[in-house]
Short mmCIF file of C-alpha atoms in Angstrom, two decimals:
data_model
loop_
_atom_site.label_atom_id
_atom_site.label_comp_id
_atom_site.label_asym_id
_atom_site.label_seq_id
_atom_site.Cartn_x
_atom_site.Cartn_y
_atom_site.Cartn_z
CA UNK M 149 -1.96 15.24 -2.06
CA UNK M 150 -4.90 17.53 -1.84
CA UNK M 151 -6.66 17.91 1.43
CA UNK M 152 -10.15 18.84 2.44
CA UNK M 153 -8.81 21.12 5.13
CA UNK M 154 -9.93 19.03 8.09
CA UNK M 155 -8.88 15.56 9.15
CA UNK M 156 -11.69 13.00 9.01
CA UNK M 157 -12.39 11.08 12.15
CA UNK M 158 -10.96 7.61 12.55
CA UNK M 159 -12.88 4.92 10.73
CA UNK M 160 -14.79 7.31 8.49
CA UNK M 161 -15.10 6.70 4.74
CA UNK M 162 -12.33 9.22 4.24
CA UNK M 163 -8.83 8.05 5.11
CA UNK M 164 -9.77 6.03 8.12
CA UNK M 165 -6.92 4.19 9.81
CA UNK M 166 -5.30 3.29 13.03
CA UNK M 167 -2.66 5.98 12.89
CA UNK M 168 -0.44 3.93 15.19
CA UNK M 169 2.69 1.92 14.73
CA UNK M 170 4.63 0.16 17.49
CA UNK M 171 8.33 0.69 17.88
CA UNK M 172 10.91 -1.69 16.44
CA UNK M 173 10.71 -3.87 19.58
CA UNK M 174 7.58 -5.20 21.19
CA UNK M 175 7.10 -6.12 24.80
CA UNK M 176 5.71 -9.46 25.83
CA UNK M 177 2.22 -8.12 26.46
CA UNK M 178 1.92 -6.77 22.94
CA UNK M 179 3.17 -10.00 21.48
CA UNK M 180 0.96 -12.25 23.59
CA UNK M 181 -2.23 -10.40 22.68
CA UNK M 182 -1.93 -11.25 19.00
CA UNK M 183 -1.22 -14.19 16.75
CA UNK M 184 2.53 -14.58 16.89
CA UNK M 185 4.15 -11.18 16.94
CA UNK M 186 1.59 -9.06 15.13
CA UNK M 187 2.51 -5.61 13.92
CA UNK M 188 -0.55 -3.60 14.86
CA UNK M 189 -1.65 -2.62 18.34
CA UNK M 190 -5.09 -3.51 19.71
CA UNK M 191 -5.60 -6.21 17.11
CA UNK M 192 -8.89 -8.07 17.20
CA UNK M 193 -9.26 -11.84 16.90
CA UNK M 194 -8.79 -13.22 13.42
CA UNK M 195 -11.82 -13.61 11.21
CA UNK M 196 -12.54 -16.07 8.44
CA UNK M 197 -11.04 -14.58 5.28
CA UNK M 198 -13.20 -16.55 2.85
CA UNK M 199 -15.83 -13.83 2.58
CA UNK M 200 -13.55 -10.81 2.35
CA UNK M 201 -14.33 -8.50 -0.57
CA UNK M 202 -12.03 -8.78 -3.58
CA UNK M 203 -10.23 -5.80 -5.03
CA UNK M 204 -12.91 -4.91 -7.54
CA UNK M 205 -12.53 -2.83 -10.64
CA UNK M 206 -15.22 -1.18 -12.72
CA UNK M 207 -13.16 -1.29 -15.89
CA UNK M 208 -14.92 -4.43 -17.10
CA UNK M 209 -18.23 -4.33 -19.06
CA UNK M 210 -21.23 -3.75 -16.87
CA UNK M 211 -23.94 -6.40 -16.70
CA UNK M 212 -27.56 -5.40 -17.34
CA UNK M 213 -29.59 -4.51 -14.25
CA UNK M 214 -31.27 -7.38 -12.44
CA UNK M 215 -34.88 -6.60 -11.62
CA UNK M 216 -35.00 -8.98 -8.67
CA UNK M 217 -32.29 -7.00 -6.85
CA UNK M 218 -33.71 -3.51 -7.27
CA UNK M 219 -35.45 -1.61 -4.43
CA UNK M 220 -39.21 -2.02 -4.67
CA UNK M 221 -39.86 1.68 -4.16
CA UNK M 222 -37.69 2.73 -7.12
CA UNK M 223 -38.00 2.23 -10.84
CA UNK M 224 -35.53 -0.60 -11.66
CA UNK M 225 -34.61 1.02 -14.96
CA UNK M 226 -33.15 4.06 -13.14
CA UNK M 227 -30.58 2.02 -11.21
CA UNK M 228 -27.16 1.01 -12.57
CA UNK M 229 -25.92 -2.34 -11.28
CA UNK M 230 -22.26 -1.32 -11.05
CA UNK M 231 -20.68 -4.77 -10.64
CA UNK M 232 -23.44 -6.94 -12.08
CA UNK M 233 -24.01 -8.66 -8.73
CA UNK M 234 -26.79 -6.49 -7.34
CA UNK M 235 -24.63 -5.59 -4.34
CA UNK M 236 -23.63 -2.13 -5.52
CA UNK M 237 -26.08 0.14 -7.34
CA UNK M 238 -26.00 3.75 -8.45
CA UNK M 239 -28.85 6.10 -9.34
CA UNK M 240 -28.48 9.65 -10.65
CA UNK M 241 -30.46 12.25 -8.71
CA UNK M 242 -29.06 15.39 -10.37
CA UNK M 243 -27.46 15.03 -13.85
CA UNK M 244 -23.87 16.14 -14.37
CA UNK M 245 -22.02 17.95 -17.12
CA UNK M 246 -21.40 15.01 -19.42
CA UNK M 247 -19.41 11.75 -19.63
CA UNK M 248 -16.26 13.65 -20.64
CA UNK M 249 -16.17 15.29 -17.22
CA UNK M 250 -15.84 12.02 -15.30
CA UNK M 251 -12.71 11.85 -13.12
CA UNK M 252 -9.84 9.47 -13.82
CA UNK M 253 -8.01 7.08 -11.54
CA UNK M 254 -5.09 8.77 -9.83
CA UNK M 255 -6.77 12.17 -9.72
CA UNK M 256 -7.63 13.92 -6.46
CA UNK M 257 -11.40 14.30 -6.22
CA UNK M 258 -13.55 16.28 -3.81
CA UNK M 259 -17.10 15.16 -3.07
CA UNK M 260 -19.94 16.03 -0.78
CA UNK M 261 -20.84 12.88 1.12
CA UNK M 262 -23.72 11.77 3.32
CA UNK M 263 -23.86 8.15 4.49
CA UNK M 264 -26.86 6.58 6.22
CA UNK M 265 -27.87 3.18 7.56
CA UNK M 266 -31.08 1.38 6.59
CA UNK M 267 -32.84 2.87 9.63
CA UNK M 268 -31.96 6.40 8.46
CA UNK M 269 -29.15 6.98 10.98
CA UNK M 270 -26.52 9.32 9.55
CA UNK M 271 -23.02 7.88 10.09
CA UNK M 272 -21.09 10.32 7.90
CA UNK M 273 -21.74 13.86 6.71
CA UNK M 274 -18.80 15.58 5.02
CA UNK M 275 -19.31 18.66 2.81
CA UNK M 276 -15.89 18.39 1.16
CA UNK M 277 -14.14 15.04 1.34
CA UNK M 278 -10.95 14.83 -0.76
CA UNK M 279 -9.18 11.59 -1.71
CA UNK M 280 -7.14 10.01 -4.49
CA UNK M 281 -9.43 8.08 -6.82
CA UNK M 282 -8.53 4.40 -7.18
CA UNK M 283 -6.15 4.25 -4.19
CA UNK M 284 -8.70 2.69 -1.82
CA UNK M 285 -8.39 5.72 0.48
CA UNK M 286 -12.13 5.47 1.20
CA UNK M 287 -14.90 2.86 1.20
CA UNK M 288 -14.81 0.63 -1.88
CA UNK M 289 -18.41 1.57 -2.70
CA UNK M 290 -17.42 5.23 -2.87
CA UNK M 291 -14.13 4.64 -4.67
CA UNK M 292 -15.80 2.55 -7.37
CA UNK M 293 -18.87 4.69 -7.99
CA UNK M 294 -17.21 8.13 -8.03
CA UNK M 295 -15.40 6.95 -11.17
CA UNK M 296 -18.83 6.87 -12.83
CA UNK M 297 -19.97 10.34 -11.72
CA UNK M 298 -20.00 13.35 -13.99
CA UNK M 299 -18.88 16.73 -12.72
CA UNK M 300 -21.72 18.29 -10.72
CA UNK M 301 -23.70 15.06 -10.64
CA UNK M 302 -25.45 14.00 -7.45
CA UNK M 303 -26.06 10.28 -7.12
CA UNK M 304 -27.51 7.80 -4.66
CA UNK M 305 -25.39 4.71 -4.04
CA UNK M 306 -26.80 1.61 -2.34
CA UNK M 307 -24.10 -0.76 -1.16
CA UNK M 308 -23.94 -4.10 0.53
CA UNK M 309 -21.74 -4.30 3.65
CA UNK M 310 -19.16 -6.12 1.55
CA UNK M 311 -18.11 -2.83 -0.04
CA UNK M 312 -18.44 -0.71 3.11
CA UNK M 313 -17.51 -1.80 6.62
CA UNK M 314 -17.95 -5.53 6.14
CA UNK M 315 -18.45 -8.08 8.90
CA UNK M 316 -16.50 -5.94 11.37
CA UNK M 317 -18.61 -2.79 11.14
CA UNK M 318 -17.30 0.42 12.69
CA UNK M 319 -17.66 0.96 16.39
CA UNK M 320 -19.74 2.53 17.76
CA UNK M 321 -22.10 3.71 15.02
CA UNK M 322 -21.94 1.12 12.20
CA UNK M 323 -23.03 -2.43 13.18
CA UNK M 324 -21.51 -5.52 11.55
CA UNK M 325 -22.76 -6.46 8.07
CA UNK M 326 -24.57 -3.16 7.67
CA UNK M 327 -25.72 -1.99 4.25
CA UNK M 328 -24.99 1.71 3.59
CA UNK M 329 -26.70 4.30 1.42
CA UNK M 330 -24.42 7.08 0.17
CA UNK M 331 -25.53 10.40 -1.28
CA UNK M 332 -22.59 11.80 -3.25
CA UNK M 333 -22.03 14.96 -5.27
CA UNK M 334 -18.86 15.35 -7.35
CA UNK M 335 -17.49 18.82 -6.70
CA UNK M 336 -13.99 18.84 -8.20
CA UNK M 337 -11.33 16.68 -9.83
CA UNK M 338 -7.72 17.58 -10.50
CA UNK M 339 -4.47 15.81 -11.20
CA UNK M 340 -2.62 14.63 -8.12
CA UNK M 341 0.55 16.59 -7.27
CA UNK M 342 3.82 15.50 -8.87
CA UNK M 343 5.66 13.28 -6.38
CA UNK M 344 8.99 14.68 -7.57
CA UNK M 345 7.95 18.17 -6.44
CA UNK M 346 6.70 17.28 -2.98
CA UNK M 347 8.64 18.65 -0.04
CA UNK M 348 9.99 16.25 2.53
CA UNK M 349 7.15 17.06 4.92
CA UNK M 350 4.50 16.59 2.22
CA UNK M 351 5.95 13.26 1.13
CA UNK M 352 6.08 12.00 4.73
CA UNK M 353 2.45 13.04 5.33
CA UNK M 354 1.24 11.41 2.13
CA UNK M 355 3.11 8.14 2.80
CA UNK M 356 1.81 8.04 6.37
CA UNK M 357 -1.80 8.50 5.18
CA UNK M 358 -1.46 5.53 2.83
CA UNK M 359 0.21 3.47 5.58
CA UNK M 360 -2.55 4.31 8.07
CA UNK M 361 -5.15 3.28 5.52
CA UNK M 362 -3.30 -0.03 5.21
CA UNK M 363 -3.44 -0.39 9.00
CA UNK M 364 -7.21 0.17 8.84
CA UNK M 365 -7.64 -2.62 6.27
CA UNK M 366 -5.33 -4.88 8.31
CA UNK M 367 -7.50 -4.48 11.40
CA UNK M 368 -10.53 -5.21 9.20
CA UNK M 369 -8.77 -8.48 8.21
CA UNK M 370 -8.76 -7.30 4.58
CA UNK M 371 -5.15 -8.16 3.89
CA UNK M 372 -5.36 -7.75 0.11
CA UNK M 373 -6.36 -4.09 0.41
CA UNK M 374 -3.85 -3.62 3.22
CA UNK M 375 -1.07 -4.79 0.90
CA UNK M 376 -2.35 -2.43 -1.78
CA UNK M 377 -2.15 0.57 0.57
CA UNK M 378 1.31 -0.33 1.87
CA UNK M 379 2.55 -0.72 -1.72
CA UNK M 380 1.24 2.74 -2.60
CA UNK M 381 2.98 4.22 0.47
CA UNK M 382 6.27 2.56 -0.52
CA UNK M 383 5.87 3.90 -4.06
CA UNK M 384 5.51 7.42 -2.65
CA UNK M 385 8.61 6.99 -0.47
CA UNK M 386 10.68 5.48 -3.27
CA UNK M 387 9.79 8.09 -5.89
CA UNK M 388 12.56 10.32 -7.14
CA UNK M 389 12.61 13.92 -5.98
CA UNK M 390 13.77 17.26 -7.32
CA UNK M 391 13.53 18.75 -3.85
CA UNK M 392 16.31 18.67 -1.26
CA UNK M 393 15.41 16.86 1.98
CA UNK M 394 17.00 17.59 5.32
CA UNK M 395 18.77 14.73 7.21
CA UNK M 396 15.87 14.61 9.65
CA UNK M 397 13.37 14.27 6.80
CA UNK M 398 15.47 11.52 5.21
CA UNK M 399 15.54 9.68 8.53
CA UNK M 400 11.80 10.03 8.99
CA UNK M 401 11.13 8.76 5.46
CA UNK M 402 13.30 5.73 6.19
CA UNK M 403 11.36 5.13 9.40
CA UNK M 404 8.04 5.20 7.51
CA UNK M 405 9.50 2.85 4.88
CA UNK M 406 10.56 0.32 7.52
CA UNK M 407 7.11 0.46 9.13
CA UNK M 408 5.43 -0.12 5.76
CA UNK M 409 7.70 -3.05 4.93
CA UNK M 410 7.12 -4.67 8.32
CA UNK M 411 3.35 -4.23 7.97
CA UNK M 412 3.53 -5.51 4.42
CA UNK M 413 5.33 -8.65 5.58
CA UNK M 414 2.68 -9.20 8.27
CA UNK M 415 -0.09 -8.97 5.66
CA UNK M 416 1.73 -11.27 3.25
CA UNK M 417 2.18 -13.84 6.02
CA UNK M 418 -1.58 -13.76 6.66
CA UNK M 419 -2.14 -14.73 3.02
CA UNK M 420 0.66 -17.39 3.05
CA UNK M 421 2.65 -15.41 0.49
CA UNK M 422 5.93 -16.64 1.96
CA UNK M 423 8.34 -15.61 -0.77
CA UNK M 424 6.94 -12.07 -0.84
CA UNK M 425 7.04 -11.86 2.96
CA UNK M 426 10.66 -13.06 2.98
CA UNK M 427 11.58 -10.36 0.48
CA UNK M 428 9.89 -7.67 2.61
CA UNK M 429 11.73 -8.86 5.73
CA UNK M 430 15.07 -8.82 3.92
CA UNK M 431 14.46 -5.26 2.75
CA UNK M 432 13.90 -4.19 6.36
CA UNK M 433 17.06 -5.98 7.50
CA UNK M 434 19.09 -4.24 4.80
CA UNK M 435 18.30 -0.94 6.53
CA UNK M 436 18.07 -2.22 10.11
CA UNK M 437 19.90 -5.56 10.66
CA UNK M 438 18.71 -5.61 14.27
CA UNK M 439 15.01 -5.04 13.57
CA UNK M 440 13.39 -7.60 15.85
CA UNK M 441 10.08 -7.75 13.96
CA UNK M 442 11.78 -8.48 10.66
CA UNK M 443 14.04 -11.11 12.26
CA UNK M 444 11.09 -12.83 13.90
CA UNK M 445 8.97 -12.84 10.75
CA UNK M 446 11.86 -14.04 8.60
CA UNK M 447 12.34 -16.93 11.02
CA UNK M 448 8.64 -17.72 10.80
CA UNK M 449 8.66 -17.65 7.00
CA UNK M 450 11.64 -20.01 6.82
CA UNK M 451 10.01 -22.32 9.36
CA UNK M 452 6.81 -22.39 7.30
CA UNK M 453 8.93 -23.45 4.34
CA UNK M 454 10.54 -26.24 6.39
CA UNK M 455 13.93 -24.52 6.51
CA UNK M 456 14.47 -25.14 10.24
CA UNK M 457 18.25 -25.08 10.06
CA UNK M 458 18.16 -21.53 8.61
CA UNK M 459 15.29 -20.33 10.80
CA UNK M 460 16.75 -21.31 14.18
CA UNK M 461 19.83 -19.00 14.14
CA UNK M 462 17.66 -16.08 12.99
CA UNK M 463 15.28 -16.57 15.89
CA UNK M 464 18.26 -16.92 18.24
CA UNK M 465 19.48 -13.54 17.00
CA UNK M 466 16.04 -12.02 17.71
CA UNK M 467 16.02 -13.60 21.17
CA UNK M 468 19.47 -12.21 21.90
CA UNK M 469 18.11 -8.72 21.21
CA UNK M 470 15.14 -9.29 23.53
CA UNK M 471 15.90 -12.20 25.90
CA UNK M 472 12.68 -11.83 27.90
CA UNK M 473 10.41 -12.15 24.88
CA UNK M 474 8.10 -15.12 25.56
CA UNK M 475 6.81 -15.34 22.00
CA UNK M 476 10.28 -15.73 20.53
CA UNK M 477 11.12 -18.28 23.24
CA UNK M 478 8.05 -20.33 22.36
CA UNK M 479 8.65 -20.16 18.62
CA UNK M 480 12.31 -21.08 18.99
CA UNK M 481 11.54 -24.05 21.25
CA UNK M 482 8.97 -25.29 18.76
CA UNK M 483 11.42 -25.03 15.86
CA UNK M 484 14.24 -26.80 17.76
CA UNK M 485 11.91 -29.73 18.44
CA UNK M 486 10.73 -29.84 14.82
CA UNK M 487 14.33 -29.73 13.61
CA UNK M 488 15.29 -32.63 15.91
CA UNK M 489 12.32 -34.67 14.67
CA UNK M 490 13.29 -33.87 11.09
CA UNK M 491 16.86 -35.10 11.68
CA UNK M 492 15.60 -38.34 13.26
CA UNK M 493 13.37 -39.00 10.28
CA UNK M 494 16.27 -38.35 7.86
CA UNK M 495 18.59 -40.65 9.83
CA UNK M 496 16.05 -43.47 9.76
CA UNK M 497 15.49 -42.95 6.05
CA UNK M 498 19.21 -43.14 5.30
CA UNK M 499 19.57 -46.27 7.46
CA UNK M 500 16.86 -48.00 5.47
CA UNK M 501 18.37 -46.90 2.16
CA UNK M 502 21.89 -48.15 3.04
CA UNK M 503 20.86 -51.24 4.96
CA UNK M 504 22.21 -52.45 8.35
CA UNK M 505 25.93 -51.54 8.37
CA UNK M 506 26.74 -54.34 10.93
CA UNK M 507 25.47 -57.07 8.62
CA UNK M 508 28.40 -56.76 6.23
CA UNK M 509 31.77 -58.18 7.31
CA UNK M 510 35.21 -57.11 6.14
CA UNK M 511 36.01 -57.82 2.50
CA UNK M 512 38.97 -60.08 3.41
CA UNK M 513 36.97 -62.38 5.60
CA UNK M 514 34.29 -62.67 3.00
CA UNK M 515 36.80 -63.70 0.37
CA UNK M 516 38.36 -66.32 2.67
CA UNK M 517 34.99 -67.99 3.10
CA UNK M 518 34.27 -68.30 -0.61
CA UNK M 519 33.74 -71.94 -1.66
CA UNK M 520 36.13 -71.66 -4.61
CA UNK M 521 39.06 -70.14 -2.71
CA UNK M 522 42.35 -72.29 -2.74
CA UNK M 523 44.64 -72.37 0.34
CA UNK M 524 48.09 -71.07 -0.56
CA UNK M 525 49.92 -73.97 1.17
CA UNK M 526 48.12 -76.55 -0.95
CA UNK M 527 48.86 -74.57 -4.07
CA UNK M 528 52.60 -74.35 -3.19
CA UNK M 529 52.80 -78.11 -2.51
CA UNK M 530 51.07 -78.97 -5.75
CA UNK M 531 53.45 -76.74 -7.66
CA UNK M 532 56.50 -78.37 -6.02
CA UNK M 533 55.24 -81.88 -6.84
CA UNK M 534 54.61 -80.90 -10.42
CA UNK M 535 58.11 -79.46 -10.82
CA UNK M 536 59.59 -82.57 -9.23
CA UNK M 537 57.76 -84.79 -11.70
CA UNK M 538 59.03 -82.77 -14.62
CA UNK M 539 62.65 -83.04 -13.38
CA UNK M 540 62.39 -86.85 -12.93
CA UNK M 541 61.06 -87.22 -16.46
CA UNK M 542 64.03 -85.28 -17.83
CA UNK M 543 66.55 -87.50 -15.95
CA UNK M 544 64.95 -90.72 -17.19
CA UNK M 545 64.88 -89.46 -20.77
CA UNK M 546 68.59 -88.54 -20.56
CA UNK M 547 69.57 -92.06 -19.39
CA UNK M 548 67.76 -93.69 -22.26
#
């Protein structure tokens, strides 16, 4: 992964992220401050996800510019409506070297970037920002529009907050729902380094950058893009290598992988993707059977699916690892009650299906009370009388 030579500050358009990951066990304070055992520290309250930006792609045909959405001070014909919605527009200030020089997804690009608010406040000024195109390493507005730049081109990009910092903004300089204007010049584009040739240290750094970007999206409540970043990090970790790694590097790569899988499961749970979250938890437990986060989330997934009988022993195992954890205590108590209620409902249902078992008597007694049943004593007497009559008839016939 190419680098610009200096780390961008947290929350900037270039590789912003939290850069933090809690250990495999969380104390009660960390758990209580979030919605049921969250993975990221200092998490804000949940926001409504209905207005989160989708994972856009500029590969589809572009709609013609809409005059009613263009800035009044500019000629509408000079602006390109990138997504056809009027929320993301691009205008060329300095022409580039031709369409053939446009960068491709997956390449490492370097741009000069200046970002300003509507009042003219500069919130970003980077002379050489480097990122992987198409990996959502930067603001969506920048990631989408750089794909349309020619080498050497300087362009003005006007973006709605949806494709920048959204409803959350960026403290302290970008307010919520702030539109951003970006001035961008494409300086260089080159193929990303071969993952097979990365050293252990380089692979760890690259995977951590993608993971931290996922953490940034998670804190922005953009769980779709968070999942995308965690998936990219896992792809980096899981790629084959032609370079020998030391035992320490192998251990560190495994640690990053477990963090990504745990964060991935947290994001999938937020979107109610239960089967995917269960798979992520199981992958963690394959490497670390005692990972308390994975145990807790697996129990939650099974509970959401109504599998209380399977969820309860998993939560008990998590509680055994951390007996003082109030969140696990609360979740386990809730599941035990739900499981008891479920069993009561099933018992009542079976009772109604089978009827009242005390209403039916023994089969023998029922048969004795049948109106057509014949007492055996009467039957024996009748048989004896009949045989006696037959014998008398034979004697009389013999005398005649």
